[in-house]
Each structure stands twice: as C-alpha cells, then as structure tokens.
Coordinates of C-alpha atoms in Angstrom, one line a residue:
Chain W
K1 CA 66.5 164.5 44.4
Q2 CA 63.9 167.3 44.8
E3 CA 64.6 170.2 42.6
V4 CA 63.3 173.5 43.4
T5 CA 63.2 176.3 40.8
Q6 CA 62.2 180.0 41.3
I7 CA 61.2 182.5 38.6
P8 CA 62.0 185.1 38.0
A9 CA 65.6 185.3 39.7
A10 CA 65.0 189.2 39.9
L11 CA 62.2 191.5 39.8
S12 CA 61.8 195.2 40.0
V13 CA 58.5 196.9 40.2
P14 CA 57.0 200.3 41.1
E15 CA 55.5 200.6 44.5
G16 CA 51.8 199.8 44.6
E17 CA 51.7 196.9 42.1
N18 CA 50.4 193.6 42.7
L19 CA 53.0 190.7 41.9
V20 CA 53.5 187.1 41.9
L21 CA 56.4 185.0 42.7
N22 CA 56.6 181.6 41.3
C23 CA 58.1 178.1 42.5
S24 CA 58.2 174.7 41.0
F25 CA 59.3 171.6 42.5
T26 CA 60.0 168.1 40.7
D27 CA 58.6 165.6 43.3
S28 CA 54.9 166.2 44.3
A29 CA 55.6 163.9 47.2
I30 CA 55.9 166.9 49.5
Y31 CA 54.9 167.4 53.3
N32 CA 54.8 171.2 53.1
L33 CA 56.0 174.3 51.5
Q34 CA 57.3 177.4 53.0
W35 CA 58.2 180.8 51.7
F36 CA 60.8 182.8 53.5
R37 CA 62.0 186.3 53.2
Q38 CA 65.5 187.2 53.5
D39 CA 67.0 190.8 54.0
P40 CA 70.8 191.6 53.4
G41 CA 72.7 190.6 56.3
K42 CA 70.0 189.0 58.1
G43 CA 68.6 185.4 58.6
L44 CA 65.6 184.1 56.9
T45 CA 62.1 185.0 58.2
S46 CA 59.3 182.5 57.7
L47 CA 56.4 184.2 55.9
L48 CA 53.9 181.5 55.3
L49 CA 53.9 177.6 55.4
I50 CA 51.3 175.4 53.4
Q51 CA 50.7 171.9 54.3
S52 CA 50.5 169.3 51.5
S53 CA 46.7 169.0 52.2
Q54 CA 46.2 172.8 51.8
R55 CA 45.6 174.9 48.9
E56 CA 46.5 178.3 50.0
Q57 CA 47.6 180.5 53.1
T58 CA 47.2 184.0 53.6
S59 CA 48.9 186.7 55.9
G60 CA 48.2 190.2 55.4
R61 CA 49.1 191.2 51.8
L62 CA 50.7 187.9 51.3
N63 CA 48.9 185.0 49.7
A64 CA 50.5 181.7 48.9
S65 CA 48.9 179.0 46.8
L66 CA 50.0 175.4 46.3
D67 CA 49.3 172.9 43.4
K68 CA 51.0 169.9 44.6
S69 CA 49.8 167.8 41.6
S70 CA 51.5 170.0 39.2
G71 CA 54.5 170.9 41.4
R72 CA 53.8 174.7 41.7
S73 CA 53.4 177.2 44.3
T74 CA 53.0 181.2 44.0
L75 CA 53.4 184.0 46.3
Y76 CA 51.1 186.7 45.7
I77 CA 52.1 190.2 47.2
A78 CA 49.4 192.8 47.1
A79 CA 50.0 196.8 47.0
S80 CA 53.8 196.2 47.1
Q81 CA 55.8 198.9 49.2
P82 CA 59.4 199.6 49.3
G83 CA 59.9 197.8 52.4
D84 CA 58.9 194.6 50.5
S85 CA 62.2 194.7 49.0
A86 CA 64.1 191.5 49.9
T87 CA 64.9 188.1 48.4
Y88 CA 62.0 185.5 48.9
L89 CA 62.8 182.0 48.9
C90 CA 60.6 178.9 48.4
A91 CA 61.5 175.6 50.3
V92 CA 59.9 172.3 50.3
R93 CA 59.9 169.7 53.0
V94 CA 60.1 166.3 51.4
S95 CA 61.1 163.9 54.1
G96 CA 61.1 164.2 58.0
Y97 CA 63.9 166.5 58.5
A98 CA 65.1 169.0 55.9
L99 CA 64.0 171.7 53.6
N100 CA 65.1 171.7 49.8
F101 CA 65.3 175.4 48.9
G102 CA 65.1 177.5 45.8
K103 CA 67.7 179.9 44.6
G104 CA 65.3 182.9 45.5
T105 CA 63.7 185.8 43.8
S106 CA 65.2 189.2 44.5
L107 CA 62.7 191.7 44.6
L108 CA 63.0 195.5 44.5
V109 CA 60.1 197.8 45.1
T110 CA 60.7 201.4 43.8
P111 CA 59.2 204.2 45.3
Chain X
D1 CA 66.2 188.9 72.4
A2 CA 66.6 186.7 69.4
D3 CA 65.3 183.2 69.6
V4 CA 68.1 181.9 67.6
T5 CA 71.6 183.4 68.0
Q6 CA 74.8 182.5 66.3
T7 CA 78.2 183.4 67.1
P8 CA 80.4 184.8 65.7
R9 CA 78.5 186.8 63.2
N10 CA 81.5 187.2 60.8
R11 CA 84.9 185.4 60.9
I12 CA 88.0 185.6 58.6
T13 CA 90.3 182.8 59.0
K14 CA 93.3 180.9 57.0
T15 CA 93.2 177.7 55.3
G16 CA 93.9 174.9 57.7
K17 CA 92.7 176.5 60.8
R18 CA 90.1 174.9 63.0
I19 CA 86.7 176.8 63.3
M20 CA 83.8 176.5 65.6
L21 CA 80.5 178.1 64.8
E22 CA 78.0 178.1 67.6
C23 CA 74.1 178.4 67.8
S24 CA 72.0 178.7 70.7
Q25 CA 68.1 178.9 70.7
T26 CA 65.6 180.0 73.6
K27 CA 62.6 178.4 71.5
G28 CA 62.8 175.2 73.3
H29 CA 62.7 173.3 69.9
D30 CA 64.0 169.8 69.6
R31 CA 65.2 169.9 66.2
M32 CA 68.2 172.0 64.9
Y33 CA 69.9 172.4 61.5
W34 CA 73.1 173.7 60.0
Y35 CA 72.9 175.1 56.5
R36 CA 75.3 176.9 54.1
Q37 CA 74.3 179.6 51.6
D38 CA 76.5 179.9 48.4
P39 CA 75.7 182.7 45.7
G40 CA 73.8 181.0 43.0
L41 CA 73.3 177.7 44.8
G42 CA 70.8 178.3 47.5
L43 CA 70.8 177.0 50.8
R44 CA 72.1 173.2 51.4
L45 CA 71.8 171.2 54.7
I46 CA 75.1 170.2 56.2
Y47 CA 73.7 168.3 59.7
Y48 CA 70.6 168.0 61.5
S49 CA 69.8 166.9 65.0
F50 CA 66.5 165.8 66.3
D51 CA 67.6 165.7 69.8
V52 CA 70.8 165.7 71.9
K53 CA 71.6 162.1 71.0
D54 CA 70.4 161.9 67.4
I55 CA 72.6 163.8 64.8
N56 CA 72.5 162.9 61.2
K57 CA 74.5 164.0 58.1
G58 CA 72.8 166.1 55.6
E59 CA 73.5 166.8 51.9
I60 CA 77.0 168.4 52.3
S61 CA 78.8 167.0 55.6
D62 CA 82.2 166.4 54.2
G63 CA 84.7 168.4 56.0
Y64 CA 82.3 169.5 58.7
S65 CA 81.3 168.0 62.3
V66 CA 78.9 169.0 64.8
S67 CA 78.2 168.7 68.5
R68 CA 74.8 169.0 70.3
Q69 CA 75.9 169.9 73.8
A70 CA 72.3 170.6 75.0
Q71 CA 68.8 171.0 73.8
A72 CA 69.6 174.7 73.2
K73 CA 73.0 174.4 71.7
F74 CA 74.3 173.2 68.4
S75 CA 78.1 173.8 67.2
L76 CA 79.6 173.3 63.7
S77 CA 83.1 172.8 63.4
L78 CA 85.4 172.9 60.5
E79 CA 88.4 170.9 61.4
S80 CA 90.7 172.2 58.8
A81 CA 89.3 175.1 56.8
I82 CA 89.4 175.4 53.1
P83 CA 88.9 178.4 50.8
N84 CA 85.6 176.7 49.2
Q85 CA 84.0 176.6 52.6
T86 CA 83.8 180.4 52.3
A87 CA 79.9 180.8 52.6
L88 CA 77.0 182.1 54.8
Y89 CA 76.4 179.5 57.4
F90 CA 72.7 179.5 59.0
C91 CA 71.4 177.6 62.0
A92 CA 67.8 176.7 62.3
T93 CA 65.4 175.2 64.8
S94 CA 62.0 173.5 64.5
D95 CA 59.5 171.9 66.8
L96 CA 59.2 168.2 66.7
Q97 CA 55.9 168.5 68.7
G98 CA 54.4 171.3 66.5
S99 CA 52.0 170.5 63.7
T100 CA 53.4 172.9 61.2
D101 CA 57.1 172.2 61.7
T102 CA 58.1 175.8 60.8
Q103 CA 61.7 176.5 60.6
Y104 CA 63.2 179.4 62.3
F105 CA 66.6 180.8 61.3
G106 CA 69.4 182.6 63.1
P107 CA 70.9 185.8 61.6
G108 CA 73.9 183.7 59.9
T109 CA 77.5 183.5 60.2
R110 CA 79.8 184.9 57.3
L111 CA 82.8 182.9 57.1
T112 CA 85.8 183.8 54.9
V113 CA 88.6 181.2 54.4
L114 CA 91.7 182.9 53.0

C-alpha cells in the first residue's frame, strides 16, 4: 500500500521567508503527484500537479519538484505571506482512480 | 457559484439514524469521489464513480453506500450512523478526458454522530 509522509507536521515562519515543505512516498510507480491547500472550514484547493514524467511545476511563488526514483517531492514557497497560512497536503495517484494523501503540513506565517 | 457543492455543510445526528450527504457539480466531469478526513489520519477514499453506471468501493466503504443519480450528482449514505463515522466528508470530481486528471474538491460536510 502506498504510504505518503509529510514533514514537518507543523511549521511557523516569519513573513518574507522562503520555505520548503517535504513529501515522501513509498511506491515510485505513480501517475502523478498533487499539492493541495486546505483552509479551515473550506475544501481543498489544488495548487500544482506534476505528472510522473515531469520534474517540476511552477505557479507564481510556488514551485513543486518531483524525484520519482527517490520517492520525494518538495513544495517551495517564496517570500511567504500571512495569507499563505493553511494546511498543505500532498497526494499521489498510484492507479487509475484514487489519490493517496499525506497527513499534511500546517503552516503559519506570522506578520 | 461554486463548481462542487455539498449539502448539508454541517450535520449532527444520533447513533442509528440514516443520513444522506449530497454532492453536485457543474464542471461536467465524469469521475466523482467521496473521501473522509479524520484528525491524524488524512483523507481516505470511501467510494468513487467513473460514470453513472460505474460505482466502486474505496479503501473504507464498510458502513457506507452511494448513489450516482446523474453525471452531476453523487450521494453518500450512512444507513445506520455510528459515532466513529464522525468526520469531515469531502466530495471531489475529476475529468476522465483531461490529461491532468486534477481533482476538485467541494467545501466539505462536517458530520457529528452522537
């Protein structure tokens, strides 16, 4: 069974810092990997999706990388802002239907 | 308007009651999913559907049933609710025809079973 682990579980940084969230998975035979953001009381918002053949994806201040052979992905957030405070979830798609989620990293960006 | 909607948003019920959670989408997607989220356990898949005639069990389907009434509607039922079904429930959709298969989530239903 695919296991997805996210480290750290919680992170607090001052505004303006660059930061990295980590995701690891046990089975490298993935279709894609997706990073989500979850705000309290709201659903999940897809941030970036990396296909298994890709190495990275970028959207604004966010950059996600994928190293399938080592079972690792990172989400890089540049120049963090208080509005970035949320829980960030990593999920991998192993087969044709479902996502396997990590437990998330809770991020707090302080002014 | 939101692309994926869930009703109700919050529900408190008692053990043994039958509960239905509803999901509607305007994205025109073929695939729909039901997940539950528990503190410390992450999201887990309950059921998924590729189209109206194709429904499949996920990782934790025991105690749940689903109905795909139309392409846009996917309902989750708890026939006899029990306290350990207290959780946050999410519906999601994705596009079978799309190349990226990004999943889009509804806002969630917080269910409490007393």
